[in-house]
Amino acid sequence: LRDVRLCALLSGESCAAALDWTIAEAAAGGVGMVQLREKQLSDRDLLARARQVRKWTRQAGVLFIVNDRPDIARLVEADGVHLGQDDLPIHDARRLLGADAIIGVSTHDLDQLRQAVLDGATYVGVGPVFASKTKTFGALAGLEFLRAALAETTLPAFAIGGIDATTIDAVVVAGARRVAVGHAIAAADDPRRAARGLMEALSAVVDR
C-alpha cells in the first residue's frame, strides 16, 4: 500500500462503460487499488465477477480488494478484503485470508478507528467526508473527523465519501494523502482522465 494513493470502488452496475475497460483506464490514470463493491449479485454471480476482476486487476498491475466478503476474497486469490463495522471481525477475516492479506476497515468515529488499529487492520477508510452518490449514510463524519483520524494513526488512511474533482482539494487541505472514490471514476466518460485529475490534486501537496 505504500505507493497507493487512489482506490476505485467499482461494480458492474456503477460503471458507465464495461467494468474491464474502466479498471484498465482507471489504472492508467493512477488508481493503485480496486475494491469490488457488488451488493446486488448472488453469491454464485459475485464469485464469477470477482474472478474476472482478479484477472483484470492483475493485467492492470493494481491491487484487488473484495468488499465485505473474505470468503470470496480467498477463493479468487484477491489481495485482501474491506470490512464494514457489521462485517466479520478482523481476526476472523485474517484466519481465512492469512497473515499477509490486506484488511481494510471502514471507520466513522475515533473509537472505531482505535479499535481497527488494535485489531490489526492494514488500512482504514475514514468518512464519510461528504454525501455520496453511491451509498446512503445516516450521518456524515465530515472533515473534522478526517483531521482527527489522520492525527490519531499512522496507518494508511483513505478518505472516503463524496470525493470528486470538486471536493478533493478540501480533503487534501485537511491532510488526506489517500482517497477512495466510486462515482467520480465509475461514472466518468473518461476514467483515465478522472483518475489523473484526482492524482494531480493529491500530488500537488505530497510533492511540495
Coordinates of C-alpha atoms in Angstrom, one line a residue:
L1 CA 0.0 0.0 0.0
R2 CA 3.0 2.3 0.3
D3 CA 2.5 3.9 -3.1
V4 CA -1.3 3.6 -3.3
R5 CA -2.9 7.0 -3.1
L6 CA -6.1 6.3 -5.1
C7 CA -8.6 3.5 -4.6
A8 CA -11.5 3.0 -7.0
L9 CA -14.7 1.5 -5.6
L10 CA -16.4 -0.2 -8.6
S11 CA -19.2 -2.5 -9.6
G12 CA -20.5 -3.6 -12.9
E13 CA -23.7 -1.6 -12.3
S14 CA -22.0 1.6 -11.2
C15 CA -19.7 1.8 -14.2
A16 CA -20.8 3.9 -17.2
A17 CA -18.8 1.6 -19.5
A18 CA -17.6 -2.0 -19.3
L19 CA -16.0 -2.9 -16.0
D20 CA -12.8 -4.4 -17.5
W21 CA -12.3 -1.2 -19.6
T22 CA -13.0 1.0 -16.6
I23 CA -10.4 -0.8 -14.5
A24 CA -7.7 -0.6 -17.2
E25 CA -8.3 3.1 -17.8
A26 CA -8.5 4.0 -14.1
A27 CA -5.2 2.1 -13.5
A28 CA -3.6 4.0 -16.4
G29 CA -4.7 7.2 -14.7
G30 CA -3.1 6.4 -11.4
V31 CA -5.5 4.1 -9.5
G32 CA -3.4 1.7 -7.4
M33 CA -6.2 -0.4 -5.8
V34 CA -9.6 -1.5 -7.0
Q35 CA -12.3 -2.5 -4.5
L36 CA -15.1 -4.6 -5.9
R37 CA -18.3 -3.4 -4.3
E38 CA -21.2 -5.6 -5.6
K39 CA -24.3 -5.5 -3.4
Q40 CA -26.9 -7.0 -5.8
L41 CA -25.3 -10.2 -7.1
S42 CA -26.0 -13.7 -5.8
D43 CA -23.0 -15.5 -4.2
R44 CA -22.5 -17.5 -7.4
D45 CA -22.5 -14.4 -9.6
L46 CA -20.4 -12.5 -7.2
L47 CA -17.8 -15.3 -7.3
A48 CA -17.8 -15.2 -11.1
R49 CA -17.5 -11.5 -11.2
A50 CA -14.7 -11.4 -8.6
R51 CA -12.7 -14.0 -10.6
Q52 CA -13.0 -11.7 -13.7
V53 CA -11.9 -8.7 -11.7
R54 CA -8.9 -10.6 -10.3
K55 CA -7.8 -11.3 -13.8
W56 CA -8.3 -7.7 -15.0
T57 CA -6.5 -6.2 -12.0
R58 CA -3.6 -8.4 -12.5
Q59 CA -3.4 -7.3 -16.1
A60 CA -3.6 -3.7 -15.0
G61 CA -1.0 -4.2 -12.2
V62 CA -3.1 -2.9 -9.4
L63 CA -4.2 -4.4 -6.0
F64 CA -7.6 -6.1 -5.8
I65 CA -9.8 -5.9 -2.7
V66 CA -13.2 -7.5 -2.2
N67 CA -15.8 -5.6 -0.3
D68 CA -17.4 -7.4 2.8
R69 CA -16.6 -11.0 1.8
P70 CA -13.3 -12.6 3.0
D71 CA -14.6 -16.0 1.7
I72 CA -14.9 -14.7 -1.8
A73 CA -11.5 -12.9 -1.5
R74 CA -9.9 -16.1 -0.6
L75 CA -11.5 -18.1 -3.3
V76 CA -10.4 -15.7 -6.0
E77 CA -6.9 -15.0 -4.5
A78 CA -7.6 -11.3 -4.0
D79 CA -5.1 -9.2 -2.3
G80 CA -7.5 -8.6 0.6
V81 CA -10.8 -7.6 1.9
H82 CA -12.5 -4.4 3.1
L83 CA -14.8 -4.8 6.1
G84 CA -17.6 -2.6 7.4
Q85 CA -18.5 -2.2 11.0
D86 CA -21.1 -5.0 10.8
D87 CA -18.9 -7.5 8.9
L88 CA -16.7 -10.3 10.2
P89 CA -14.2 -9.1 12.8
I90 CA -10.6 -8.6 11.6
H91 CA -9.1 -11.6 13.4
D92 CA -11.7 -13.9 11.8
A93 CA -11.1 -12.5 8.3
R94 CA -7.4 -12.9 8.9
R95 CA -7.9 -16.6 9.8
L96 CA -9.4 -17.0 6.4
L97 CA -7.0 -14.9 4.4
G98 CA -3.7 -15.3 6.2
A99 CA -1.2 -13.0 7.8
D100 CA -0.1 -11.2 4.7
A101 CA -3.6 -10.3 3.4
I102 CA -4.6 -6.6 3.2
I103 CA -7.5 -6.0 5.5
G104 CA -9.2 -2.6 5.4
V105 CA -11.9 -1.3 7.8
S106 CA -14.4 1.5 7.4
T107 CA -14.4 3.8 10.4
H108 CA -16.8 6.6 11.2
D109 CA -15.5 7.9 14.6
L110 CA -12.4 7.7 16.7
D111 CA -13.5 4.8 18.8
Q112 CA -13.9 2.7 15.6
L113 CA -10.6 3.9 14.3
R114 CA -8.8 3.0 17.5
Q115 CA -10.4 -0.5 17.6
A116 CA -9.4 -1.1 14.0
V117 CA -5.8 -0.3 14.8
L118 CA -5.8 -2.6 17.9
D119 CA -7.4 -5.4 15.9
G120 CA -4.6 -5.3 13.3
A121 CA -6.2 -3.5 10.3
T122 CA -3.8 -2.9 7.4
Y123 CA -5.5 0.3 6.5
V124 CA -8.6 2.3 7.4
G125 CA -11.3 4.1 5.4
V126 CA -12.2 7.4 7.1
G127 CA -15.5 9.0 6.5
P128 CA -18.0 9.6 5.0
V129 CA -16.5 13.1 4.5
F130 CA -19.2 14.3 2.1
A131 CA -22.5 13.0 0.9
S132 CA -22.1 10.1 -1.5
K133 CA -23.8 9.5 -4.9
T134 CA -23.3 5.7 -4.5
K135 CA -24.1 5.0 -0.8
T136 CA -26.5 6.4 1.8
F137 CA -25.2 7.3 5.2
G138 CA -27.2 8.1 8.4
A139 CA -24.7 10.9 9.2
L140 CA -21.6 12.4 7.8
A141 CA -18.3 12.2 9.8
G142 CA -17.1 15.2 7.9
L143 CA -13.7 16.9 7.6
E144 CA -13.4 17.3 11.4
F145 CA -13.3 13.5 11.8
L146 CA -10.9 13.2 8.9
R147 CA -8.5 15.6 10.5
A148 CA -8.7 13.9 13.9
A149 CA -8.3 10.5 12.3
L150 CA -5.2 11.5 10.4
A151 CA -3.7 12.9 13.6
E152 CA -4.6 9.7 15.5
T153 CA -2.9 7.0 13.4
T154 CA 0.0 6.3 11.1
L155 CA -1.9 3.5 9.3
P156 CA -2.6 4.2 5.7
A157 CA -5.9 6.1 5.8
F158 CA -8.2 6.6 2.8
A159 CA -10.7 9.5 2.9
I160 CA -14.0 8.3 1.5
G161 CA -17.4 9.7 0.8
G162 CA -18.4 12.1 -1.9
I163 CA -14.9 12.8 -3.1
D164 CA -14.5 14.0 -6.6
A165 CA -12.9 16.8 -8.6
T166 CA -15.0 19.5 -6.7
T167 CA -14.2 18.2 -3.2
I168 CA -10.7 16.7 -3.5
D169 CA -8.9 20.0 -2.6
A170 CA -10.8 20.2 0.7
V171 CA -9.7 16.7 1.8
V172 CA -6.1 17.4 0.8
V173 CA -6.1 20.6 2.8
A174 CA -7.5 18.6 5.7
G175 CA -4.4 16.4 5.5
A176 CA -5.6 13.4 3.4
R177 CA -2.9 11.8 1.2
R178 CA -5.0 8.9 0.0
V179 CA -8.7 8.8 -1.2
A180 CA -11.2 6.2 -2.2
V181 CA -13.7 7.2 -4.8
G182 CA -16.6 5.5 -6.5
H183 CA -18.9 7.7 -8.7
A184 CA -16.1 10.1 -9.7
I185 CA -14.4 7.3 -11.7
A186 CA -17.1 4.7 -12.3
A187 CA -19.5 7.2 -13.9
A188 CA -16.8 9.1 -15.8
D189 CA -16.8 9.1 -19.6
D190 CA -13.0 9.1 -19.3
P191 CA -11.9 7.2 -16.2
R192 CA -8.3 7.7 -17.0
R193 CA -8.6 11.5 -17.1
A194 CA -10.8 11.5 -13.9
A195 CA -8.2 9.4 -12.0
R196 CA -5.4 11.5 -13.3
G197 CA -7.1 14.7 -12.1
L198 CA -7.5 13.3 -8.6
M199 CA -3.9 12.1 -8.5
E200 CA -2.7 15.6 -9.6
A201 CA -4.6 17.1 -6.7
L202 CA -3.1 14.6 -4.2
S203 CA 0.4 15.1 -5.6
A204 CA 0.3 18.8 -5.6
V205 CA 0.6 18.8 -1.8
V206 CA 2.5 15.5 -1.3
D207 CA 5.3 16.6 -3.7
R208 CA 5.8 20.1 -2.2

